[in-house]
Every structure is written in C-alpha cells, then in structure tokens.
mmCIF file of C-alpha atoms and ligand atoms in Angstrom:
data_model
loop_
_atom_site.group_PDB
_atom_site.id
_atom_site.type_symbol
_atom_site.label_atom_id
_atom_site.label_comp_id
_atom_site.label_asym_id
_atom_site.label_seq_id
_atom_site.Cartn_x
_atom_site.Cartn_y
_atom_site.Cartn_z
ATOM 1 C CA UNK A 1360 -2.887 -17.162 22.024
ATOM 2 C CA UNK A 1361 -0.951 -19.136 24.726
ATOM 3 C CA UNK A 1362 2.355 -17.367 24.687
ATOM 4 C CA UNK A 1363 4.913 -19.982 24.844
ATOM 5 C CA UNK A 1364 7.400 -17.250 23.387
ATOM 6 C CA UNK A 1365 8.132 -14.547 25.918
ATOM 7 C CA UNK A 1366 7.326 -12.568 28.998
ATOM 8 C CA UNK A 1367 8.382 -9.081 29.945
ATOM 9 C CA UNK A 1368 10.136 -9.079 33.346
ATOM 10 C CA UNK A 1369 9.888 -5.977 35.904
ATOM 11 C CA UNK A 1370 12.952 -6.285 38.246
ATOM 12 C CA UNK A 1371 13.978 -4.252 40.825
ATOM 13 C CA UNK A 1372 17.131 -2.633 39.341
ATOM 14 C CA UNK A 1373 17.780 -0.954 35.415
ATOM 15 C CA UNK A 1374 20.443 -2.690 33.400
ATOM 16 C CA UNK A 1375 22.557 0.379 32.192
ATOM 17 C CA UNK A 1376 23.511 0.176 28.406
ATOM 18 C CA UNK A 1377 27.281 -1.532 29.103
ATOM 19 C CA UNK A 1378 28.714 0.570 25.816
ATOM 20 C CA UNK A 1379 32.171 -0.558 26.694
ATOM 21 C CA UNK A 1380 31.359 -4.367 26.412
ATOM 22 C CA UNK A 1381 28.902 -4.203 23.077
ATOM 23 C CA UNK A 1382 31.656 -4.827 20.480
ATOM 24 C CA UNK A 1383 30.810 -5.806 16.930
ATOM 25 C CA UNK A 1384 31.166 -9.160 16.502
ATOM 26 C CA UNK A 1385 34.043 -9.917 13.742
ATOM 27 C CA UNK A 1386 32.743 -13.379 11.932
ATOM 28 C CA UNK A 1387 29.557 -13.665 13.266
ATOM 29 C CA UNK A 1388 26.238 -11.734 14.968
ATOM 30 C CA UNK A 1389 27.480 -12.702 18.378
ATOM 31 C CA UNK A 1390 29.810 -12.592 20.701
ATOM 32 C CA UNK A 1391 30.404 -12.987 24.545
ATOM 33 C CA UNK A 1392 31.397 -11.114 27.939
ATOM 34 C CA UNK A 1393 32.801 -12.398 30.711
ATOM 35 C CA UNK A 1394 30.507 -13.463 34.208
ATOM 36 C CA UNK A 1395 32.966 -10.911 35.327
ATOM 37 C CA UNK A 1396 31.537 -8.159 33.668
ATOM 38 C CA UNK A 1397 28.137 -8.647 34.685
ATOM 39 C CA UNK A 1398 25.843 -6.357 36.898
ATOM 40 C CA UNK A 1399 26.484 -7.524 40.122
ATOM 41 C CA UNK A 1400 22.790 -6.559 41.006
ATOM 42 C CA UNK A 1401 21.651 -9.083 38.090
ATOM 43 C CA UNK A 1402 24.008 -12.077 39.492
ATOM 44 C CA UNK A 1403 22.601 -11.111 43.169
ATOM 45 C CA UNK A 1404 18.576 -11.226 41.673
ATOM 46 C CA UNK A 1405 19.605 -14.692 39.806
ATOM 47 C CA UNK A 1406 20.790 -16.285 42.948
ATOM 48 C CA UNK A 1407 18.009 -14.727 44.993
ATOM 49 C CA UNK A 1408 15.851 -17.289 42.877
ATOM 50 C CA UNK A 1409 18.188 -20.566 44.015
ATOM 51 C CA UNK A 1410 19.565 -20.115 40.686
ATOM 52 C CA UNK A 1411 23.007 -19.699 39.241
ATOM 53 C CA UNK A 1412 23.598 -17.778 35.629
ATOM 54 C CA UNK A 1413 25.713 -20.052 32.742
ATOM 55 C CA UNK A 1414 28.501 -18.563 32.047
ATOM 56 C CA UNK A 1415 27.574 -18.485 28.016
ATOM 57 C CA UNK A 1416 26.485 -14.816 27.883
ATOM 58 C CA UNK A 1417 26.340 -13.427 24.765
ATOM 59 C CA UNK A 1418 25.964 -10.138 22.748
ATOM 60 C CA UNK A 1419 23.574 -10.054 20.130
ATOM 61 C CA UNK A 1420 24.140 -7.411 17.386
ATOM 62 C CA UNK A 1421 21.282 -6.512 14.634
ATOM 63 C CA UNK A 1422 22.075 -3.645 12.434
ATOM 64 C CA UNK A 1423 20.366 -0.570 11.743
ATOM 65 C CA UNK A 1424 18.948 -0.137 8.226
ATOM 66 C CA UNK A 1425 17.223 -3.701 7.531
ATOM 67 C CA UNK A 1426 19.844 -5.632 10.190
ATOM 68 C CA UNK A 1427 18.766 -8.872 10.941
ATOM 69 C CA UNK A 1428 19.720 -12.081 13.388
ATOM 70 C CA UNK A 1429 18.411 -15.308 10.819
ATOM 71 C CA UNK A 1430 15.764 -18.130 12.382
ATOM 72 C CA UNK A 1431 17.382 -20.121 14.367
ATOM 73 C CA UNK A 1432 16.795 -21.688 17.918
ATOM 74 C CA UNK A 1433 19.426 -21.865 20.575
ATOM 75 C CA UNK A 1434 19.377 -25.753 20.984
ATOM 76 C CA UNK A 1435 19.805 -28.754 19.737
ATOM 77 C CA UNK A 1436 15.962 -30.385 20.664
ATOM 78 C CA UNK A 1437 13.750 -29.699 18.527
ATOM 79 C CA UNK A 1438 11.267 -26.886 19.097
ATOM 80 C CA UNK A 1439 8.627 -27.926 22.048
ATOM 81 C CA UNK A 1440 11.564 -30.542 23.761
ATOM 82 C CA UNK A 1441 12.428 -28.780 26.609
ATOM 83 C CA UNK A 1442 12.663 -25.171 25.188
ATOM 84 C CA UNK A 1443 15.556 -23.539 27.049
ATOM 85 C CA UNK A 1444 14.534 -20.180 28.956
ATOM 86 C CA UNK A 1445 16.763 -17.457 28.787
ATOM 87 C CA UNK A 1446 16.933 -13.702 30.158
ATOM 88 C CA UNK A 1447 17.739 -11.110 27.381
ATOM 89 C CA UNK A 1448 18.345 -7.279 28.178
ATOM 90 C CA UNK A 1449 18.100 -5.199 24.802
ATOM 91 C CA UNK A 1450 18.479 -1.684 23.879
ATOM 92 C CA UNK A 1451 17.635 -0.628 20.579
ATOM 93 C CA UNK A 1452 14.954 1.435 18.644
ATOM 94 C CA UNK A 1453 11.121 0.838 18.766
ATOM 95 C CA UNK A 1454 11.315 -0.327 15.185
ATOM 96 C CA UNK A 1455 13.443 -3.375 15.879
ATOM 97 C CA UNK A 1456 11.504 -6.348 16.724
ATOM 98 C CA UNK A 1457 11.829 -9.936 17.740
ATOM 99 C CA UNK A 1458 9.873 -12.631 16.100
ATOM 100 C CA UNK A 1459 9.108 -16.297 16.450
ATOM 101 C CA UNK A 1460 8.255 -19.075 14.128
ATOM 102 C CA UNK A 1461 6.753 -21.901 13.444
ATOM 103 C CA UNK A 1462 8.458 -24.207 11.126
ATOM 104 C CA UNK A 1463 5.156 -25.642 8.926
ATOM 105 C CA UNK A 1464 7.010 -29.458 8.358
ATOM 106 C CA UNK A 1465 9.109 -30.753 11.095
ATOM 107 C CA UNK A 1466 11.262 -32.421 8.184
ATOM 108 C CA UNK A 1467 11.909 -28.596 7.220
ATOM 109 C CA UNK A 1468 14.106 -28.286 10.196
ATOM 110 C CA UNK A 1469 17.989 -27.905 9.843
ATOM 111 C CA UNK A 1470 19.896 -29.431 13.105
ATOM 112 C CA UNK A 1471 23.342 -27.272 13.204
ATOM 113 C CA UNK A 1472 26.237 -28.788 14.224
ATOM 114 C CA UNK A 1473 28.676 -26.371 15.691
ATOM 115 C CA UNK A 1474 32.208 -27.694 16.279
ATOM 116 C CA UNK A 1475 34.327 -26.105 18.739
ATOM 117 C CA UNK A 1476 36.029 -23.541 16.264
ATOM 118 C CA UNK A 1477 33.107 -23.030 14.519
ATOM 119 C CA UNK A 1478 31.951 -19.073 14.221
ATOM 120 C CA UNK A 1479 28.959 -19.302 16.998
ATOM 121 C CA UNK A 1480 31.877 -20.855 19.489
ATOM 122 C CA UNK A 1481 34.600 -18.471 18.047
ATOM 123 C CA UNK A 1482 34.518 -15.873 20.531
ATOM 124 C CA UNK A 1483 34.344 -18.517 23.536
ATOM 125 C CA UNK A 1484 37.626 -19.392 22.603
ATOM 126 C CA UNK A 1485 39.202 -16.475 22.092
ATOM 127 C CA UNK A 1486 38.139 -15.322 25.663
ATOM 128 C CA UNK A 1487 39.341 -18.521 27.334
ATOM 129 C CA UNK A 1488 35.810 -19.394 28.250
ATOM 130 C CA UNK A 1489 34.755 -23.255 28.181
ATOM 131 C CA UNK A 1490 30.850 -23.199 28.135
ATOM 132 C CA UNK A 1491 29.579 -24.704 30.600
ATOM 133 C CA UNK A 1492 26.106 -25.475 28.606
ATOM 134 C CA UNK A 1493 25.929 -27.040 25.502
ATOM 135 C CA UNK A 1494 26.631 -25.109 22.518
ATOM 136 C CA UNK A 1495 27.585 -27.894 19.831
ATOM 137 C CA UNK A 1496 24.244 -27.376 18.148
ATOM 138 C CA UNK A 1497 21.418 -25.463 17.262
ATOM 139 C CA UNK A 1498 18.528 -25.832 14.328
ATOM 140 C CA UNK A 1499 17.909 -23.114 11.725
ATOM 141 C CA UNK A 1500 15.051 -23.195 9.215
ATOM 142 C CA UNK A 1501 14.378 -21.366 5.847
ATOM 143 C CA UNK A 1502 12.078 -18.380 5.839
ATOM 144 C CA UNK A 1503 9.691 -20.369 2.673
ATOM 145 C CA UNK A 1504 9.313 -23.247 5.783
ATOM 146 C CA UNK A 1505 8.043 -21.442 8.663
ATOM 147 C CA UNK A 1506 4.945 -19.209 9.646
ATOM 148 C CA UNK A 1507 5.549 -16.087 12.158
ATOM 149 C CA UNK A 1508 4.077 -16.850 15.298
ATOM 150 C CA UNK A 1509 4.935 -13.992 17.510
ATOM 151 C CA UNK A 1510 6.289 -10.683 17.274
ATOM 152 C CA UNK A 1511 7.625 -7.869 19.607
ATOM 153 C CA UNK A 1512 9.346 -4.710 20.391
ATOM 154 C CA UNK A 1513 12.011 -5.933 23.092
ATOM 155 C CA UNK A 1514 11.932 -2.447 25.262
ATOM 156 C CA UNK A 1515 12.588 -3.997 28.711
ATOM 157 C CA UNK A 1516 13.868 -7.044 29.909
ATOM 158 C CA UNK A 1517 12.377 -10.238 28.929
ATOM 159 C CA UNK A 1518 12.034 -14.025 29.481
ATOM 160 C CA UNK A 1519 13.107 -14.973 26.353
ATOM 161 C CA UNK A 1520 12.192 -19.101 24.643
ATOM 162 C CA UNK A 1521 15.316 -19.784 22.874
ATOM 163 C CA UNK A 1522 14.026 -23.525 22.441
ATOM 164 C CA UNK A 1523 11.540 -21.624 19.662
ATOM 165 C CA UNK A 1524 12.429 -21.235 16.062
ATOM 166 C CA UNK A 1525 13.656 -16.888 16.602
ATOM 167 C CA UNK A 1526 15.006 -14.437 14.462
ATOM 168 C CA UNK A 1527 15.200 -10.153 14.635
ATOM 169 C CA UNK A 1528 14.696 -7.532 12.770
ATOM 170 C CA UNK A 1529 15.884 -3.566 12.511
ATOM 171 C CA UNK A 1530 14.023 -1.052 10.694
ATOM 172 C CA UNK A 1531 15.600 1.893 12.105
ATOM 173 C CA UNK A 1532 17.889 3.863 9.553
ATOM 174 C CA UNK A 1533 20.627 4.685 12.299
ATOM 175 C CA UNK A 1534 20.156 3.292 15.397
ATOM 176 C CA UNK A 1535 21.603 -0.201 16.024
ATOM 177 C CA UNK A 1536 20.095 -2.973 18.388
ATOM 178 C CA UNK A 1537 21.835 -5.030 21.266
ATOM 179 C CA UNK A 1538 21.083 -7.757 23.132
ATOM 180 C CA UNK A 1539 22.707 -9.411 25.731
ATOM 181 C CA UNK A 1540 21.828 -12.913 26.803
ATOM 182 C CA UNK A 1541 21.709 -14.793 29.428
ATOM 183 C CA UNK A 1542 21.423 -18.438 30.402
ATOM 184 C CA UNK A 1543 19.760 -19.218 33.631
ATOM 185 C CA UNK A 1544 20.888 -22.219 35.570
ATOM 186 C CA UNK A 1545 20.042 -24.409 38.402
ATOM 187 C CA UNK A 1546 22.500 -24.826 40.856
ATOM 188 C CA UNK A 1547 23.617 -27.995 40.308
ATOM 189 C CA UNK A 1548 24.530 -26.694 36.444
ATOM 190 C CA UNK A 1549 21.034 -27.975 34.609
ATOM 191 C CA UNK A 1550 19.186 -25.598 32.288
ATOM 192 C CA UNK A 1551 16.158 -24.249 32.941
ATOM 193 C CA UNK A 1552 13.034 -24.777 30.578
ATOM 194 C CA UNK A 1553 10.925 -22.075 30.083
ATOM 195 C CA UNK A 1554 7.878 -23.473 31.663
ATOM 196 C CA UNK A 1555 10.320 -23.624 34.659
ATOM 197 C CA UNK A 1556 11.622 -20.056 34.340
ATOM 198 C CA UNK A 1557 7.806 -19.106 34.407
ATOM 199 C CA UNK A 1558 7.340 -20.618 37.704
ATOM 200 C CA UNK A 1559 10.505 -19.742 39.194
ATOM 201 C CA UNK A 1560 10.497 -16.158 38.148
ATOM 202 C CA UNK A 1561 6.663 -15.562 38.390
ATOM 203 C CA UNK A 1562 6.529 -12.802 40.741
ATOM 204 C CA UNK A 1563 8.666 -10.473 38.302
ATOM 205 C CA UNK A 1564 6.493 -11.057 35.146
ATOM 206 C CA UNK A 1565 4.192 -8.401 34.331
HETATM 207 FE FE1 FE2 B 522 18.925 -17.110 19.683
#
C-alpha cells in the first residue's frame, strides 16, 4: 500500500505527558493550549526545519471504554486536495488506535461549516487565540459511506494526514487517550501538505 496516511517520526528529544495542560474538553473532543505552553525543544526542532508551528494546537481526548473521535478531516478540500500535514504526540493505551477512510462516493461527503462560536472554535475563543490557519470548515462522512483504509496504534510521534477522512478509537477499559496536535507552517504562514512534510522532515521518519 502507498501510505498516504502517516509516518512515525524519531526525534531527538521525548515529549513528556503535559498532565497539567490535558483538560477534558467541556462541549466538544477538543480543545487547545497556548504556543506558550509548548516544549521549547519541539518549537526549536520545528524551526530547525525553516518552519514555524500554527498556533492552532489542539488536545484531542478519546475515552477509555469504547471512546471515540468521529470521521472527519481537518479541512475544508476535499480528501487528496492538498491534504494538510500535521505532527501529533499521543499517549494512550496499545488498544487505542487511529484509523483512516475512504469515503466510497465523493457525493457522500459532508463539508462542515464551522462559524466562529461554533464548538470546534469554542475553546479558541475562550483562550483569546485568533487562529492563524483556517478553521471555518472541515468534512465529516457517515460510517455506512466510507471503507477503512488504514489503521494504527499511535505509540510515538507521528506525521499525521489530516487532509484524510480520520477518526479514533479506545478499547481500553480505564486508560484514556490524548493527543496533542500540531500544525506545521512555513514561514511566511502557508500550510504544509503532507507530501511536503515528507520531504521536509525526511531524515526523522523511520
Ligand atoms: Fe482530525
């Protein structure tokens, strides 16, 4: 299979589990930190790379006991029109898994619009952070419209397609699963696609 989904990354410093910052989120399964509160390590690697990170960073929280983030992709082109790339850190058990899809009818996609209060933006606001990428929409499909592509355990940190129809999964009976994500950017502001991130990052993927 050409993996258009994901690669594992090996960098050259562990992300520690940031406990304090991975708060449940109250309307929604995400939320957002602050470029503040980011590993300074991680910033210095991005930049080392002529690239900047976005400051849209956001938690991802699936649930233990059958926990799940729905299908959706993180943009608003379609699936295959420049697919953003994206750098996710996750802890969570072995059981919890990340999959991709492939929607079987292009008419079976739903384009999201997102205004700015919407619950995907909430948390923005309430942190007094103005994206800096687009976040006004996103699609979503049904799960009787797509066909699984690609599945993993995320155990390390990974070069993530968030152009790709995505959703998670957690099978563990106590342990939750956290993500945090991260947007990549040139440094004039553009995003990255992630047959860009595979080129620019190439030395780091195993
Ligand atoms: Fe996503």
């Amino acid at each position: 299979m050409n993996n258009i989904y994901h690669r594992y990354l090996k960098l050259p410093f562990e992300y520690p589990k940031p406990d304090h910052l991975l708060v449940k989120p109250k309307t929604s399964y995400n939320s957002c930190v602050h470029l503040k509160d980011v590993l300074p390590e991680f910033v210095s690697w991005v930049e080392s790379y002529g690239c900047k990170l976005s400051n849209v960073i956001e938690i991802f929280h699936t649930p233990a006991s059958g926990g799940s983030v729905p299908i959706h992709t993180d943009s608003g082109n379609k699936p295959g029109v420049f697919d953003c790339a994206k750098i996710n850190f996750t802890w969570g058990p072995e059981d919890s898994v990340t999959r991709w899809w492939t929607v079987t009818d292009e008419k079976k996609l739903i384009k999201i619009i997102n205004p700015k209060n919407s619950q995907t933006n909430d948390d923005f606001q309430q942190k007094g952070i103005m994206p800096d990428i687009p976040t006004n929409a996103n699609h979503i499909a049904k799960v009787t419209d797509v066909t699984l592509a690609h599945e993993i355990v995320v155990n390390r940190p990974t070069l993530f397609n968030a152009g790709q129809l995505h959703s998670t999964f957690n099978a563990n009976p106590t342990q939750d699963r956290w993500t945090l994500s991260f947007v990549p950017l040139a440094l004039d502001g553009e995003m990255i696609s992630f047959p860009q991130a595979l080129e620019i990052f190439k030395d780091c993927i195993e």
